[in-house]
CSV table of C-alpha atoms in Angstrom, one decimal:
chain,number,residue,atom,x,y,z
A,1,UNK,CA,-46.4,-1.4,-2.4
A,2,UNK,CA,-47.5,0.7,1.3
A,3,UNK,CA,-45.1,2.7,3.6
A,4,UNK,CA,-45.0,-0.4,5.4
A,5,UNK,CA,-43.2,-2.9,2.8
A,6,UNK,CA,-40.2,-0.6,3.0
A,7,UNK,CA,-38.0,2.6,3.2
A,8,UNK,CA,-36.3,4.4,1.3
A,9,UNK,CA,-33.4,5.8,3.5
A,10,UNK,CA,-30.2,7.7,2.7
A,11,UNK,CA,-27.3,5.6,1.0
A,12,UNK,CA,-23.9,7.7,0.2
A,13,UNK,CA,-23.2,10.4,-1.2
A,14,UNK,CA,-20.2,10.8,-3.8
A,15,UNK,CA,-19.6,13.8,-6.0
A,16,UNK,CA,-18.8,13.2,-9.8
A,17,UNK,CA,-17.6,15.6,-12.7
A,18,UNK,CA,-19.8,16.8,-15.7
A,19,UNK,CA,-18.8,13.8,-17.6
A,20,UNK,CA,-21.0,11.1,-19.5
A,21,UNK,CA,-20.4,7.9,-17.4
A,22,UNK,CA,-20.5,4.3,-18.6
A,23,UNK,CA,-22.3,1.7,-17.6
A,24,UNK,CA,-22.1,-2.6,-18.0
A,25,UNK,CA,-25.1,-4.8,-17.2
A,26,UNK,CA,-25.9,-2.8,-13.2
A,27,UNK,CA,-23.0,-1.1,-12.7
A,28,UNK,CA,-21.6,2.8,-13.3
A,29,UNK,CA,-18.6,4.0,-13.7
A,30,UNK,CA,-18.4,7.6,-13.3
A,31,UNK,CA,-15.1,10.5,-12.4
A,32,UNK,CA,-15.4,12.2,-8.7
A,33,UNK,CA,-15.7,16.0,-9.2
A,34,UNK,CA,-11.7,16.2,-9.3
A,35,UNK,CA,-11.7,14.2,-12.5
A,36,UNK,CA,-8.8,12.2,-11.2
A,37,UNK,CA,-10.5,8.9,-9.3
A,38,UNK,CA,-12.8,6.9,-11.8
A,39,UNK,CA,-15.3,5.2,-9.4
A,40,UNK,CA,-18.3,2.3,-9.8
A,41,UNK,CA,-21.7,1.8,-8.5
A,42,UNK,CA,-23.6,-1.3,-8.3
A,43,UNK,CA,-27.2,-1.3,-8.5
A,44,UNK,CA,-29.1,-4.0,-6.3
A,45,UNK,CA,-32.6,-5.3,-7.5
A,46,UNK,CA,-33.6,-4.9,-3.9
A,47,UNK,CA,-34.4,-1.8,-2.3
A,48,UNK,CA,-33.5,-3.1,1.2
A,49,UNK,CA,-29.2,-3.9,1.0
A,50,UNK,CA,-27.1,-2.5,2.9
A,51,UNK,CA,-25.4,1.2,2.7
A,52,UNK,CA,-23.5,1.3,-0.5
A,53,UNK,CA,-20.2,3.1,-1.3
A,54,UNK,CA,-19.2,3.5,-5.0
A,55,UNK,CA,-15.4,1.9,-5.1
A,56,UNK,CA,-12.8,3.8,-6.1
A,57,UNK,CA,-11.6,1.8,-9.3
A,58,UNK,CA,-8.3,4.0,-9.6
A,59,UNK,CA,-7.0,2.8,-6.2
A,60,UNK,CA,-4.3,0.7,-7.9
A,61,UNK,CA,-3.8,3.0,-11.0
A,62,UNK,CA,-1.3,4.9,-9.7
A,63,UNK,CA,1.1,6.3,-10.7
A,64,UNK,CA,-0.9,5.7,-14.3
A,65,UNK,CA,-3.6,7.9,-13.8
A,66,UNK,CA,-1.8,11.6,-13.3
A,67,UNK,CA,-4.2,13.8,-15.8
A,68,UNK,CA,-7.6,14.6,-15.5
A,69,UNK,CA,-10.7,12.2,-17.0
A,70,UNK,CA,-11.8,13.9,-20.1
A,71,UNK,CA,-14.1,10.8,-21.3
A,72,UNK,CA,-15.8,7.0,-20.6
A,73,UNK,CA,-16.6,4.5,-22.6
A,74,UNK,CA,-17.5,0.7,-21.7
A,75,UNK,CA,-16.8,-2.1,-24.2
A,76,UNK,CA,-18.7,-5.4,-23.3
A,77,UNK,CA,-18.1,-7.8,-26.1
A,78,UNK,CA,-15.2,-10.0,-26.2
A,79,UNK,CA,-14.5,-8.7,-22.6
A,80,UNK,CA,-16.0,-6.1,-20.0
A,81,UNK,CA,-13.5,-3.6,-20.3
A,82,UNK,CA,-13.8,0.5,-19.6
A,83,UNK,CA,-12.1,2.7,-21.6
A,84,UNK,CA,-10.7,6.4,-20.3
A,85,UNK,CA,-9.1,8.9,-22.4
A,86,UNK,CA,-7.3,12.1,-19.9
A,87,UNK,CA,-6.9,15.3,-20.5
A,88,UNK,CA,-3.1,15.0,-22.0
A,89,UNK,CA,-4.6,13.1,-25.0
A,90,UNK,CA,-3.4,9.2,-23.1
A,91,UNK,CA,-5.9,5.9,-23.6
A,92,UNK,CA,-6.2,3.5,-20.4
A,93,UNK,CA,-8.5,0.5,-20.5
A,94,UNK,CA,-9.9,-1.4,-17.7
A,95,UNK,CA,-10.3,-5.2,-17.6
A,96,UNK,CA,-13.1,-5.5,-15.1
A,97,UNK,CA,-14.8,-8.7,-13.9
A,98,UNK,CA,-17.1,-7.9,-10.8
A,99,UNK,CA,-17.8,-11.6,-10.2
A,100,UNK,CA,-14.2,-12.7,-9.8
A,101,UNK,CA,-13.1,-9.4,-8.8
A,102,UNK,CA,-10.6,-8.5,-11.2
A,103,UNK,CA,-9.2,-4.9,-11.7
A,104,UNK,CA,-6.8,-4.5,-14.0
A,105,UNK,CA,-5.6,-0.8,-15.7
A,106,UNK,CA,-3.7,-1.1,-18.5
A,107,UNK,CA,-2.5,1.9,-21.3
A,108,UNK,CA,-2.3,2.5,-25.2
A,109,UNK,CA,0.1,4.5,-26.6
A,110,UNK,CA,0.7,5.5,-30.2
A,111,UNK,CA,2.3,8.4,-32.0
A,112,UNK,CA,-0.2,10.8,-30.8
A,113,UNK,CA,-2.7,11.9,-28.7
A,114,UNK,CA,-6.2,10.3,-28.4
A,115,UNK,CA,-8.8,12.7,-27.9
A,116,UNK,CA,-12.4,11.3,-28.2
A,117,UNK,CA,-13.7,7.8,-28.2
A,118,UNK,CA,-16.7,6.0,-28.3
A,119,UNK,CA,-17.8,2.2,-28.1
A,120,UNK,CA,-19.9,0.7,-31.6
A,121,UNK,CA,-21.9,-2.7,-30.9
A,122,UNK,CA,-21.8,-4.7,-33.5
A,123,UNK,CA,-23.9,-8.4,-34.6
A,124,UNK,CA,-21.9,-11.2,-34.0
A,125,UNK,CA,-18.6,-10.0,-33.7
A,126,UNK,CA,-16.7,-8.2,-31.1
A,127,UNK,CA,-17.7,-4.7,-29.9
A,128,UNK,CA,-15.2,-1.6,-32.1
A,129,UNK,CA,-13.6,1.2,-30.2
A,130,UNK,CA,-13.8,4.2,-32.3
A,131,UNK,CA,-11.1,6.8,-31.7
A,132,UNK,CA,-10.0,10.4,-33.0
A,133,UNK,CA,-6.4,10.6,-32.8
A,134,UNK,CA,-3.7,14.0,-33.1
A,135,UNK,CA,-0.9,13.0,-34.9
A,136,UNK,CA,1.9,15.4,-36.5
A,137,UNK,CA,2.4,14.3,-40.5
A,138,UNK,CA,4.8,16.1,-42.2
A,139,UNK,CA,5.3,19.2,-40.1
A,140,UNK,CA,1.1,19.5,-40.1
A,141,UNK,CA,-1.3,18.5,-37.2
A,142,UNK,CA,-4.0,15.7,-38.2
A,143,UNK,CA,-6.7,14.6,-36.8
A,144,UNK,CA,-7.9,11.0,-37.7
A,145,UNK,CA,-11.1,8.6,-36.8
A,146,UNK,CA,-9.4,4.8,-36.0
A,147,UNK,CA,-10.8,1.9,-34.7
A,148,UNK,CA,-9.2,-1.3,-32.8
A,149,UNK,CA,-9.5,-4.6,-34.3
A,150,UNK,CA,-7.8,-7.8,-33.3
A,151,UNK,CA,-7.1,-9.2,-36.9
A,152,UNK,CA,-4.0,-6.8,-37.3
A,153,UNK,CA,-1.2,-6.0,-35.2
A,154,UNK,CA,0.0,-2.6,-36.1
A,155,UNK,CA,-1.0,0.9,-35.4
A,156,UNK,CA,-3.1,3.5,-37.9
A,157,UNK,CA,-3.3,0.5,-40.5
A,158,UNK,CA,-4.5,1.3,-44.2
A,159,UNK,CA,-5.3,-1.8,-46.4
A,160,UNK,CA,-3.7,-1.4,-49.5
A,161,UNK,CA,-5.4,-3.4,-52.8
A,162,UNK,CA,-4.2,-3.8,-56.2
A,163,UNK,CA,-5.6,-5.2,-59.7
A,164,UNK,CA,-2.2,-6.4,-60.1
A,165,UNK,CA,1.2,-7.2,-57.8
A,166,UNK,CA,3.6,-4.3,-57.1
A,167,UNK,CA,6.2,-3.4,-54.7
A,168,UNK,CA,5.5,-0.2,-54.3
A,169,UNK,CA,2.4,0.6,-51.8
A,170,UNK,CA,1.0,3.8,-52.1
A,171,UNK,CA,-1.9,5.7,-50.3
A,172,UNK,CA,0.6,6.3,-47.2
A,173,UNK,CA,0.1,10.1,-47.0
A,174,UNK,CA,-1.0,9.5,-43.7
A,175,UNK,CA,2.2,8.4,-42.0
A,176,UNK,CA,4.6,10.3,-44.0
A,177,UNK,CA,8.0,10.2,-42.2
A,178,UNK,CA,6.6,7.4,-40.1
A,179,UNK,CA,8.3,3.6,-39.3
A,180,UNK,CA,6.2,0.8,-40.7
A,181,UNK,CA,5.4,-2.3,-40.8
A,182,UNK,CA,3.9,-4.4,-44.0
A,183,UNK,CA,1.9,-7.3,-44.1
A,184,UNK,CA,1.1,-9.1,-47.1
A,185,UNK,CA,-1.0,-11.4,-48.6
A,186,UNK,CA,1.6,-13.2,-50.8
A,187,UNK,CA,3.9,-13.5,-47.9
A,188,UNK,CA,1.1,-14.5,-45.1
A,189,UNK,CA,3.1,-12.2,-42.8
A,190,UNK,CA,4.4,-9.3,-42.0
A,191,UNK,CA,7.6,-8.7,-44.1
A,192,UNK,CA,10.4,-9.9,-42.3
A,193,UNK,CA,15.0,-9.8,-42.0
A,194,UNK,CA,17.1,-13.1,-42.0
A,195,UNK,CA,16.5,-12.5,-38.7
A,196,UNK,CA,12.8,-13.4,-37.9
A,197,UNK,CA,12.1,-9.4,-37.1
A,198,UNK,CA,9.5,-7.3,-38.5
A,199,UNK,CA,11.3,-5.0,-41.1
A,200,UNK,CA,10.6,-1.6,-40.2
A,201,UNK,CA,9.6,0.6,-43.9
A,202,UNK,CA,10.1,4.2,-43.7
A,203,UNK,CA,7.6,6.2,-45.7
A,204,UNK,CA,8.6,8.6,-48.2
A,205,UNK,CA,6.4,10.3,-50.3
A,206,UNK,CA,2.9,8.8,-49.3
A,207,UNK,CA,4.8,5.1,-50.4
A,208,UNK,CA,6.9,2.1,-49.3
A,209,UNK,CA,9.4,0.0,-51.7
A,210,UNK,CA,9.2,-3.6,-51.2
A,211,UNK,CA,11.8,-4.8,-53.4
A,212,UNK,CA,13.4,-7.9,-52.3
A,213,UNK,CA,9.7,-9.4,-51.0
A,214,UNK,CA,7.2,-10.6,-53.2
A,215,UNK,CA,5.1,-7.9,-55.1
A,216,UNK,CA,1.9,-7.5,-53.6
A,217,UNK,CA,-1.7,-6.8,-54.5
A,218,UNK,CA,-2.9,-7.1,-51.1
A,219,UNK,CA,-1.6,-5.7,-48.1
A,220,UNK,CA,-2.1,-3.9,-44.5
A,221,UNK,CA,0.6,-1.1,-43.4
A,222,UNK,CA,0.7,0.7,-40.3
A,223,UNK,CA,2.9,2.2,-37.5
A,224,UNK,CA,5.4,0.2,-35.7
A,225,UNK,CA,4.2,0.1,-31.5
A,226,UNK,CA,5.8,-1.8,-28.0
A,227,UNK,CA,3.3,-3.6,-25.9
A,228,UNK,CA,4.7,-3.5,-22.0
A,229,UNK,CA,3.5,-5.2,-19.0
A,230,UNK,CA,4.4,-4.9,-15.6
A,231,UNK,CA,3.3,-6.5,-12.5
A,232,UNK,CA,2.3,-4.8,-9.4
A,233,UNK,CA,5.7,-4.5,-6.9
A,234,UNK,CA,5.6,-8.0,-5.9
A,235,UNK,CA,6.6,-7.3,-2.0
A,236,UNK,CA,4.0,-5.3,0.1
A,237,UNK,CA,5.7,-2.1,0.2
A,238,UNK,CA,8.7,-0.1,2.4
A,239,UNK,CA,6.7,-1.5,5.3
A,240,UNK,CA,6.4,-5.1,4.2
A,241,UNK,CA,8.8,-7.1,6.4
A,242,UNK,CA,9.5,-9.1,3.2
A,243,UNK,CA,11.6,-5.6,2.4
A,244,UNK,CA,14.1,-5.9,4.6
A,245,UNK,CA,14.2,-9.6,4.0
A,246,UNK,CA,17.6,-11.5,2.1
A,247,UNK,CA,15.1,-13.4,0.2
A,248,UNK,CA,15.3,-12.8,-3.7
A,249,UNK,CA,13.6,-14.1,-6.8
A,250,UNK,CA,15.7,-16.1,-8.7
A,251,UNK,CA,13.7,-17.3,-11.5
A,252,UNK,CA,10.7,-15.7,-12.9
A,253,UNK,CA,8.4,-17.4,-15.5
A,254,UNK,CA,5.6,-16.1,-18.4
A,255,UNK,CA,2.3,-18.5,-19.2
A,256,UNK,CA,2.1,-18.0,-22.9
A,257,UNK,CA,-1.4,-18.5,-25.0
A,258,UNK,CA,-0.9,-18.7,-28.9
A,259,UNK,CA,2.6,-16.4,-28.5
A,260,UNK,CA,5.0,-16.5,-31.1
A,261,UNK,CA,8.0,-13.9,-30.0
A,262,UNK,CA,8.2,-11.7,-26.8
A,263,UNK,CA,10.5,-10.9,-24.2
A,264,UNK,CA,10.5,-11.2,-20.5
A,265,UNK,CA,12.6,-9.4,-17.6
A,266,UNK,CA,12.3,-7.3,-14.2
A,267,UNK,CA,12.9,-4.0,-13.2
A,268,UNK,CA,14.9,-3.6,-10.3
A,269,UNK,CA,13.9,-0.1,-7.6
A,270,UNK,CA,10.9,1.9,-8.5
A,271,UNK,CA,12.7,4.4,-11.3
A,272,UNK,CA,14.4,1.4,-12.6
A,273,UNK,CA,14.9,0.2,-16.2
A,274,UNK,CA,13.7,-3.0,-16.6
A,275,UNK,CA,16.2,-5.5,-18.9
A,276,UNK,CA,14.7,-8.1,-21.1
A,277,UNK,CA,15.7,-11.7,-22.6
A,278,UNK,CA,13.9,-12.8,-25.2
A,279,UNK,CA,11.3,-15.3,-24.7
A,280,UNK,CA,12.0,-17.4,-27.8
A,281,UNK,CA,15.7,-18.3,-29.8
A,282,UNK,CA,14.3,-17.7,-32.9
A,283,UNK,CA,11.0,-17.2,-34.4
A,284,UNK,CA,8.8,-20.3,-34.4
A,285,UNK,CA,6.9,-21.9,-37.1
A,286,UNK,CA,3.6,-22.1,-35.2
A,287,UNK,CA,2.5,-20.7,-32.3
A,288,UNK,CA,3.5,-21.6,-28.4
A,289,UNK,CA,1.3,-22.5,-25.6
A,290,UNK,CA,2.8,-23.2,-22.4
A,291,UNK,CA,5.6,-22.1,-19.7
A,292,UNK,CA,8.8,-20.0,-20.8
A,293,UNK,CA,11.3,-19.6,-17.5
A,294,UNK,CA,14.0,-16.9,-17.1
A,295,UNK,CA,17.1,-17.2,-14.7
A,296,UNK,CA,18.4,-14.2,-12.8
A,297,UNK,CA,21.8,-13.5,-12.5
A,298,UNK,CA,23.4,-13.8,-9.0
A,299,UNK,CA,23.7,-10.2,-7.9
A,300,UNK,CA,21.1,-8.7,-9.3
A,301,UNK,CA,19.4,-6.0,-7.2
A,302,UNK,CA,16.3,-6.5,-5.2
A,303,UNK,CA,13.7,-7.1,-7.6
A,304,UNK,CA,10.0,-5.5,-7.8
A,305,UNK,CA,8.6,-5.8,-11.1
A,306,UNK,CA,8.2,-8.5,-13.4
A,307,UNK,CA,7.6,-7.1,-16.8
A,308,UNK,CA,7.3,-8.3,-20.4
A,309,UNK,CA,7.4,-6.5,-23.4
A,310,UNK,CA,6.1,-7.5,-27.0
A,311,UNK,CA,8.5,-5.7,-29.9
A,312,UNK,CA,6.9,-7.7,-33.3
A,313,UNK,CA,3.6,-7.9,-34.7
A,314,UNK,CA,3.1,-11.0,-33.4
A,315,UNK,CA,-0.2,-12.3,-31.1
A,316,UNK,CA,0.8,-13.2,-27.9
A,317,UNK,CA,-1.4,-13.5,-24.6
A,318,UNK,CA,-0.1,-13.9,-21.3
A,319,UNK,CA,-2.5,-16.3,-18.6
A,320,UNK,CA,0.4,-16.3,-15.6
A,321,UNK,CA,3.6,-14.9,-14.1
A,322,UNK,CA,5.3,-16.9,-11.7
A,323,UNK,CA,8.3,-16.4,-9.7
A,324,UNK,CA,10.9,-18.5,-7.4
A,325,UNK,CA,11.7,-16.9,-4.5
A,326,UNK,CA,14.7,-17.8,-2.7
């Protein structure tokens, strides 16, 4: 290696906040100095590419993004995905596949405010996001460590064992006050109405009743959540010819992997609220894969979201949205 072989010349220069960043295989993510734009940075095995610009990955985050960054994590295993937690205690992943160039933000809620978080490789199994979560129990602030995990469908889960079947579940002092749902063992479920819905348990006293269920010596409570999705505004903006156009969708249609409920609709305007049909009659006895379609009503205003929303404790994964435009 001589002065000859190469230089080393000036490449960009991007300011970022005090803040650990994240990195997966050769790329960093880091947050600019204002702590609002998360941005990436791929490094190149050759000294001699071309000027490089870290991308702003927040470009398409808004209006999501509103708080300042407080902290980065990356999650590689099952899927490259960065994690940010902001400054009013709200979660947002990112799915990010550099080769394919995918970018998509999504959010967490629960009842609470995340405040720290922190990504635990694990052998043979898929990476766990740790998390301390603010909750309000009882009138009191708590503070609790949580992790995600794909085998349950519920929120601040406790798994509740006994040497023999009851229906009362103890050991909920944690979400006193707090909706509920119950899966058991004995059922293979979550507890269910006549209906095919997840009954919703109110604690009281640290406990649920199960009475009119089967008693249980095994079983997994936690809080009730509402998973949305919403696509990006499907014309190009106030600008877009396609605006002022008399085209409309008419029909808009989910791709569904191993779903078993969920509900589809659209949001019409930017401050609308979106109205939902359910994606299935009644509750299946197996899980769907393949194409659910819903009809718009004639008259229905212009239309700029397609969104679906998952109510019950129930997997369901989403591979396309469609749409017929008329």
């Amino acid at each position: 290696l001589t002065p000859s072989v190469t230089m080393l010349g000036y490449q960009s220069t991007m300011s970022c906040a005090a803040i650990r960043p994240a990195t997966i295989g050769n790329i960093v993510f880091f947050a600019q100095r204002n702590k609002k734009i998360l941005r990436s940075f791929m490094a190149s095995a050759s000294v001699n590419v071309d000027k490089a610009t870290p991308t702003d990955e927040t470009l398409f985050a808004d209006p999501f993004i509103n708080s300042n960054i407080y902290q980065i994590a990356a999650q590689s295993n099952p899927y490259i995905t960065i994690w940010v937690t902001d400054a009013d205690g709200n979660l947002w992943g990112l799915n990010y596949v550099a080769e394919q160039q995918i970018n998509s933000w999504f959010q967490v809620t629960t009842d609470g405010d995340y405040e720290s978080l922190m990504v635990m490789p694990q052998e043979d199994v898929d990476d766990l996001l740790f998390y301390t979560v603010k909750r309000t129990i009882g009138g009191s602030t708590k503070r609790y460590i949580e992790y995600f995990t794909p085998l349950t469908s519920a929120d601040s889960i406790i798994h509740f064992t006994n040497g023999t079947p009851v229906y009362e579940i103890t050991g909920l002092d944690h979400l006193e006050d707090k909706e509920v749902w119950c899966y058991t063992d004995e059922e293979g479920d979550w507890l269910r109405d006549s209906d095919g819905a997840a009954h919703k348990f109110t604690v009281d006293g640290g406990k649920i009743d199960i009475t009119g269920w089967s008693p249980t010596e095994d079983a997994y409570v936690g809080l009730t959540y509402t998973a949305t999705a919403k696509t990006m505004n499907w014309y190009g903006g106030i600008n877009d010819p396609s605006y002022e156009s008399k085209r409309r969708l008419t029909k808009v249609r989910a791709t569904l992997l191993n779903a078993r409920s969920g509900e589809i609709g659209v949001q019409v305007e930017e401050d609308g609220t979106p109205e939902y049909v359910n994606l299935f009659d009644s509750l299946p006895s197996s899980t769907f894969t393949g194409v659910k379609e819903y009809n718009i009503c004639p008259g229905t205003g212009r239309i700029i979201k397609i969104c679906l929303r998952q109510q019950e404790p129930d997997p369901i994964t989403i591979t396309g949205v469609g749409c017929n435009l008329k």
